[in-house]
Each structure stands twice: as structure tokens, then as C-alpha cells.
Amino acid sequence: MSDCGCDKAQANIYELLRGELCSEESAPIREHLDSCPNCRDEETVCISLTDVVRRACEEERENCAPADLRDAILRGLNA
Ligand SMILES: [Zn+2]
């Protein structure tokens, strides 16, 4: 399992999912994901996590800043 590229693939999954890799960088990683169930699992986990974080951020934006956080920021500005 040492030279299958898992380390490289998993180290770059987040960048890949965020679209931060150029096609030259992402092609071999996508290729590896296609052929490696382990890394596909890892990709699935990363996708779920990314999704959860994004939803949490969207909910926070919808609620605006929580009141106590806003107060803390205002106190910080006035200090
Ligand atoms: Zn792998």
C-alpha cells in the first residue's frame, strides 16, 4: 500500500474538492480516486464534512451575527 499514491491523494482531497488544483495536479489524483476504494471513502467523508461546514456557515449568515458575538466585537472596538 506504500506506493499507491494514497498519501498524496488524501493530502490533496480538500484542495481537489475546493477546485484549488489545476487540471495537471488534479488529474492523477482523480485517477487514483477512481481506482482506490479507500481514497474514495476518504473523499466521501471530505465531501460530507465540507457540506456540513458550508451549511453551518450559511445558517450563521442567515441569523446574522449572534447578539453576544456582536456585543463582544463592539466592546473590542471601543476598548
Ligand atoms: Zn488510495
Short mmCIF file of N, CA, C and O and ligand atoms in Angstrom, two decimals:
data_model
loop_
_atom_site.label_atom_id
_atom_site.label_comp_id
_atom_site.label_asym_id
_atom_site.label_seq_id
_atom_site.Cartn_x
_atom_site.Cartn_y
_atom_site.Cartn_z
N MET A 1 0.82 -1.22 0.00
CA MET A 1 0.00 0.00 0.00
C MET A 1 0.85 1.27 0.00
O MET A 1 0.33 2.35 0.07
N SER A 2 2.18 1.13 -0.04
CA SER A 2 3.01 2.31 0.18
C SER A 2 3.10 3.20 -1.06
O SER A 2 3.15 4.40 -0.95
N ASP A 3 3.09 2.59 -2.25
CA ASP A 3 3.31 3.41 -3.44
C ASP A 3 2.05 3.56 -4.29
O ASP A 3 2.11 3.79 -5.47
N CYS A 4 0.87 3.43 -3.64
CA CYS A 4 -0.36 3.52 -4.43
C CYS A 4 -0.80 4.97 -4.59
O CYS A 4 -1.74 5.26 -5.32
N GLY A 5 -0.14 5.90 -3.89
CA GLY A 5 -0.50 7.30 -4.04
C GLY A 5 -1.56 7.75 -3.07
O GLY A 5 -2.07 8.87 -3.18
N CYS A 6 -1.92 6.89 -2.10
CA CYS A 6 -2.97 7.24 -1.15
C CYS A 6 -2.61 8.50 -0.35
O CYS A 6 -3.44 9.39 -0.18
N ASP A 7 -1.37 8.55 0.13
CA ASP A 7 -0.97 9.70 0.93
C ASP A 7 -1.15 11.00 0.15
O ASP A 7 -1.73 11.97 0.63
N LYS A 8 -0.67 10.98 -1.08
CA LYS A 8 -0.75 12.18 -1.91
C LYS A 8 -2.20 12.52 -2.22
O LYS A 8 -2.62 13.67 -2.11
N ALA A 9 -2.97 11.49 -2.55
CA ALA A 9 -4.37 11.72 -2.90
C ALA A 9 -5.12 12.30 -1.70
O ALA A 9 -5.82 13.31 -1.81
N GLN A 10 -4.95 11.67 -0.52
CA GLN A 10 -5.72 12.11 0.64
C GLN A 10 -5.25 13.47 1.13
O GLN A 10 -6.03 14.26 1.65
N ALA A 11 -3.96 13.75 0.96
CA ALA A 11 -3.44 15.05 1.38
C ALA A 11 -4.00 16.16 0.52
O ALA A 11 -4.02 17.32 0.93
N ASN A 12 -4.46 15.80 -0.68
CA ASN A 12 -4.91 16.83 -1.62
C ASN A 12 -6.41 16.82 -1.87
O ASN A 12 -6.91 17.56 -2.72
N ILE A 13 -7.13 15.98 -1.12
CA ILE A 13 -8.57 15.84 -1.39
C ILE A 13 -9.30 17.16 -1.17
O ILE A 13 -10.12 17.58 -1.99
N TYR A 14 -8.99 17.85 -0.08
CA TYR A 14 -9.71 19.10 0.19
C TYR A 14 -9.46 20.13 -0.91
O TYR A 14 -10.38 20.80 -1.37
N GLU A 15 -8.18 20.24 -1.32
CA GLU A 15 -7.87 21.17 -2.40
C GLU A 15 -8.61 20.77 -3.67
O GLU A 15 -9.13 21.63 -4.38
N LEU A 16 -8.65 19.46 -3.90
CA LEU A 16 -9.33 18.96 -5.10
C LEU A 16 -10.82 19.33 -5.04
O LEU A 16 -11.38 19.85 -6.00
N LEU A 17 -11.44 19.10 -3.88
CA LEU A 17 -12.87 19.36 -3.74
C LEU A 17 -13.17 20.84 -3.84
O LEU A 17 -14.23 21.25 -4.29
N ARG A 18 -12.22 21.67 -3.37
CA ARG A 18 -12.44 23.11 -3.44
C ARG A 18 -12.09 23.66 -4.81
O ARG A 18 -12.23 24.86 -5.05
N GLY A 19 -11.59 22.80 -5.70
CA GLY A 19 -11.24 23.24 -7.04
C GLY A 19 -9.99 24.09 -7.06
O GLY A 19 -9.84 24.96 -7.92
N GLU A 20 -9.10 23.85 -6.08
CA GLU A 20 -7.90 24.68 -5.99
C GLU A 20 -6.72 24.09 -6.75
O GLU A 20 -5.65 24.69 -6.78
N LEU A 21 -6.92 22.91 -7.32
CA LEU A 21 -5.82 22.29 -8.06
C LEU A 21 -6.01 22.54 -9.55
O LEU A 21 -7.13 22.50 -10.05
N CYS A 22 -4.90 22.79 -10.25
CA CYS A 22 -5.01 22.88 -11.70
C CYS A 22 -5.23 21.48 -12.25
O CYS A 22 -5.02 20.48 -11.56
N SER A 23 -5.65 21.40 -13.51
CA SER A 23 -6.02 20.09 -14.07
C SER A 23 -4.82 19.15 -14.08
O SER A 23 -4.96 17.94 -13.93
N GLU A 24 -3.65 19.72 -14.24
CA GLU A 24 -2.43 18.91 -14.24
C GLU A 24 -2.23 18.23 -12.89
O GLU A 24 -1.80 17.08 -12.81
N GLU A 25 -2.56 18.95 -11.81
CA GLU A 25 -2.40 18.40 -10.47
C GLU A 25 -3.54 17.45 -10.11
O GLU A 25 -3.34 16.45 -9.43
N SER A 26 -4.75 17.80 -10.54
CA SER A 26 -5.91 17.04 -10.09
C SER A 26 -6.10 15.75 -10.88
O SER A 26 -6.64 14.79 -10.34
N ALA A 27 -5.65 15.70 -12.12
CA ALA A 27 -5.89 14.52 -12.97
C ALA A 27 -5.37 13.23 -12.33
O ALA A 27 -6.14 12.27 -12.21
N PRO A 28 -4.10 13.19 -11.90
CA PRO A 28 -3.63 11.92 -11.31
C PRO A 28 -4.34 11.58 -10.01
O PRO A 28 -4.51 10.40 -9.68
N ILE A 29 -4.80 12.59 -9.27
CA ILE A 29 -5.50 12.33 -8.01
C ILE A 29 -6.89 11.78 -8.30
O ILE A 29 -7.34 10.81 -7.68
N ARG A 30 -7.59 12.38 -9.25
CA ARG A 30 -8.90 11.84 -9.65
C ARG A 30 -8.75 10.41 -10.16
O ARG A 30 -9.59 9.55 -9.86
N GLU A 31 -7.69 10.19 -10.93
CA GLU A 31 -7.44 8.86 -11.46
C GLU A 31 -7.25 7.87 -10.31
O GLU A 31 -7.78 6.77 -10.33
N HIS A 32 -6.49 8.31 -9.30
CA HIS A 32 -6.25 7.45 -8.15
C HIS A 32 -7.56 7.18 -7.40
O HIS A 32 -7.83 6.05 -7.02
N LEU A 33 -8.37 8.20 -7.23
CA LEU A 33 -9.65 8.02 -6.52
C LEU A 33 -10.53 7.01 -7.26
O LEU A 33 -11.22 6.22 -6.63
N ASP A 34 -10.47 7.06 -8.61
CA ASP A 34 -11.28 6.12 -9.39
C ASP A 34 -10.87 4.68 -9.13
O ASP A 34 -11.70 3.78 -9.20
N SER A 35 -9.59 4.48 -8.84
CA SER A 35 -9.09 3.11 -8.74
C SER A 35 -8.87 2.67 -7.31
O SER A 35 -8.45 1.55 -7.06
N CYS A 36 -9.14 3.55 -6.34
CA CYS A 36 -8.81 3.22 -4.95
C CYS A 36 -10.03 3.42 -4.05
O CYS A 36 -10.38 4.55 -3.73
N PRO A 37 -10.72 2.35 -3.67
CA PRO A 37 -11.92 2.45 -2.82
C PRO A 37 -11.61 3.15 -1.50
O PRO A 37 -12.45 3.90 -0.99
N ASN A 38 -10.42 2.91 -0.95
CA ASN A 38 -10.03 3.57 0.31
C ASN A 38 -10.12 5.08 0.19
O ASN A 38 -10.68 5.77 1.03
N CYS A 39 -9.53 5.60 -0.85
CA CYS A 39 -9.47 7.05 -1.02
C CYS A 39 -10.83 7.59 -1.45
O CYS A 39 -11.15 8.74 -1.13
N ARG A 40 -11.61 6.76 -2.16
CA ARG A 40 -12.97 7.21 -2.48
C ARG A 40 -13.78 7.38 -1.20
O ARG A 40 -14.55 8.33 -1.07
N ASP A 41 -13.60 6.46 -0.24
CA ASP A 41 -14.24 6.60 1.06
C ASP A 41 -13.83 7.91 1.70
O ASP A 41 -14.65 8.66 2.23
N GLU A 42 -12.53 8.16 1.66
CA GLU A 42 -11.99 9.39 2.26
C GLU A 42 -12.60 10.61 1.57
O GLU A 42 -12.96 11.59 2.22
N GLU A 43 -12.74 10.52 0.26
CA GLU A 43 -13.33 11.63 -0.49
C GLU A 43 -14.78 11.85 -0.06
O GLU A 43 -15.22 12.98 0.13
N THR A 44 -15.50 10.74 0.12
CA THR A 44 -16.90 10.83 0.54
C THR A 44 -17.00 11.53 1.89
O THR A 44 -17.85 12.40 2.11
N VAL A 45 -16.10 11.16 2.83
CA VAL A 45 -16.08 11.80 4.14
C VAL A 45 -15.80 13.29 4.00
O VAL A 45 -16.46 14.14 4.61
N CYS A 46 -14.83 13.62 3.17
CA CYS A 46 -14.47 15.03 2.98
C CYS A 46 -15.63 15.82 2.39
O CYS A 46 -15.89 16.95 2.79
N ILE A 47 -16.34 15.20 1.44
CA ILE A 47 -17.48 15.88 0.82
C ILE A 47 -18.55 16.16 1.89
O ILE A 47 -19.09 17.25 1.96
N SER A 48 -18.83 15.14 2.74
CA SER A 48 -19.83 15.33 3.79
C SER A 48 -19.39 16.43 4.75
O SER A 48 -20.19 17.28 5.13
N LEU A 49 -18.13 16.41 5.14
CA LEU A 49 -17.64 17.43 6.07
C LEU A 49 -17.74 18.82 5.46
O LEU A 49 -18.20 19.77 6.11
N THR A 50 -17.32 18.93 4.20
CA THR A 50 -17.38 20.21 3.52
C THR A 50 -18.81 20.72 3.48
O THR A 50 -19.09 21.90 3.69
N ASP A 51 -19.73 19.78 3.23
CA ASP A 51 -21.14 20.10 3.16
C ASP A 51 -21.66 20.60 4.51
O ASP A 51 -22.37 21.59 4.58
N VAL A 52 -21.29 19.89 5.59
CA VAL A 52 -21.73 20.27 6.93
C VAL A 52 -21.22 21.65 7.28
O VAL A 52 -21.96 22.51 7.78
N VAL A 53 -19.94 21.89 7.00
CA VAL A 53 -19.35 23.19 7.32
C VAL A 53 -20.02 24.30 6.53
O VAL A 53 -20.35 25.36 7.06
N ARG A 54 -20.30 24.02 5.24
CA ARG A 54 -20.92 25.05 4.41
C ARG A 54 -22.32 25.37 4.91
O ARG A 54 -22.72 26.53 4.99
N ARG A 55 -23.06 24.31 5.29
CA ARG A 55 -24.42 24.54 5.80
C ARG A 55 -24.38 25.34 7.10
O ARG A 55 -25.19 26.24 7.30
N ALA A 56 -23.41 25.00 7.97
CA ALA A 56 -23.28 25.72 9.24
C ALA A 56 -23.01 27.19 8.96
O ALA A 56 -23.56 28.07 9.61
N CYS A 57 -22.14 27.47 8.00
CA CYS A 57 -21.81 28.86 7.68
C CYS A 57 -23.03 29.58 7.12
O CYS A 57 -23.27 30.74 7.45
N GLU A 58 -23.80 28.89 6.28
CA GLU A 58 -24.97 29.53 5.69
C GLU A 58 -26.00 29.86 6.76
O GLU A 58 -26.59 30.94 6.76
N GLU A 59 -26.19 28.92 7.72
CA GLU A 59 -27.14 29.19 8.79
C GLU A 59 -26.70 30.38 9.62
O GLU A 59 -27.50 31.21 10.02
N GLU A 60 -25.39 30.46 9.86
CA GLU A 60 -24.88 31.56 10.66
C GLU A 60 -25.12 32.89 9.96
O GLU A 60 -25.48 33.87 10.58
N ARG A 61 -24.92 32.90 8.65
CA ARG A 61 -25.15 34.13 7.90
C ARG A 61 -26.62 34.51 7.95
O ARG A 61 -26.96 35.68 8.06
N GLU A 62 -27.52 33.50 7.84
CA GLU A 62 -28.94 33.79 7.86
C GLU A 62 -29.36 34.43 9.18
O GLU A 62 -30.21 35.31 9.22
N ASN A 63 -28.73 33.98 10.26
CA ASN A 63 -29.08 34.52 11.57
C ASN A 63 -28.34 35.81 11.88
O ASN A 63 -28.47 36.36 12.96
N CYS A 64 -27.53 36.28 10.94
CA CYS A 64 -26.61 37.38 11.17
C CYS A 64 -25.66 37.00 12.30
O CYS A 64 -25.63 35.86 12.73
N ALA A 65 -24.90 37.95 12.80
CA ALA A 65 -24.01 37.62 13.91
C ALA A 65 -24.83 37.45 15.18
O ALA A 65 -25.72 38.24 15.44
N PRO A 66 -24.53 36.40 15.94
CA PRO A 66 -25.23 36.25 17.23
C PRO A 66 -25.02 37.49 18.08
O PRO A 66 -23.95 38.11 18.01
N ALA A 67 -26.04 37.84 18.88
CA ALA A 67 -26.00 39.12 19.60
C ALA A 67 -24.78 39.24 20.51
O ALA A 67 -24.14 40.29 20.56
N ASP A 68 -24.46 38.16 21.23
CA ASP A 68 -23.35 38.30 22.17
C ASP A 68 -22.02 38.43 21.43
O ASP A 68 -21.11 39.11 21.91
N LEU A 69 -21.93 37.82 20.26
CA LEU A 69 -20.71 37.98 19.47
C LEU A 69 -20.60 39.42 18.99
O LEU A 69 -19.54 40.05 19.06
N ARG A 70 -21.73 39.97 18.55
CA ARG A 70 -21.73 41.35 18.07
C ARG A 70 -21.33 42.30 19.21
O ARG A 70 -20.54 43.22 19.03
N ASP A 71 -21.90 42.05 20.40
CA ASP A 71 -21.55 42.88 21.55
C ASP A 71 -20.06 42.79 21.85
O ASP A 71 -19.42 43.80 22.14
N ALA A 72 -19.53 41.55 21.78
CA ALA A 72 -18.12 41.36 22.09
C ALA A 72 -17.26 42.14 21.10
O ALA A 72 -16.26 42.76 21.47
N ILE A 73 -17.65 42.13 19.82
CA ILE A 73 -16.89 42.85 18.80
C ILE A 73 -16.96 44.35 19.06
O ILE A 73 -15.97 45.07 18.99
N LEU A 74 -18.18 44.83 19.39
CA LEU A 74 -18.35 46.25 19.65
C LEU A 74 -17.52 46.68 20.86
O LEU A 74 -16.89 47.74 20.85
N ARG A 75 -17.53 45.84 21.92
CA ARG A 75 -16.71 46.13 23.09
C ARG A 75 -15.25 46.20 22.69
O ARG A 75 -14.51 47.07 23.15
N GLY A 76 -14.84 45.29 21.83
CA GLY A 76 -13.45 45.26 21.38
C GLY A 76 -13.09 46.53 20.64
O GLY A 76 -12.00 47.07 20.81
N LEU A 77 -14.02 47.03 19.82
CA LEU A 77 -13.77 48.23 19.05
C LEU A 77 -13.66 49.44 19.96
O LEU A 77 -12.87 50.36 19.72
N ASN A 78 -14.47 49.45 21.03
CA ASN A 78 -14.50 50.61 21.92
C ASN A 78 -13.36 50.60 22.94
O ASN A 78 -13.06 51.62 23.52
N ALA A 79 -12.77 49.43 23.15
CA ALA A 79 -11.75 49.31 24.20
C ALA A 79 -10.53 50.16 23.86
O ALA A 79 -10.19 50.34 22.71
ZN ZN B 1 -5.64 5.40 -2.34
#
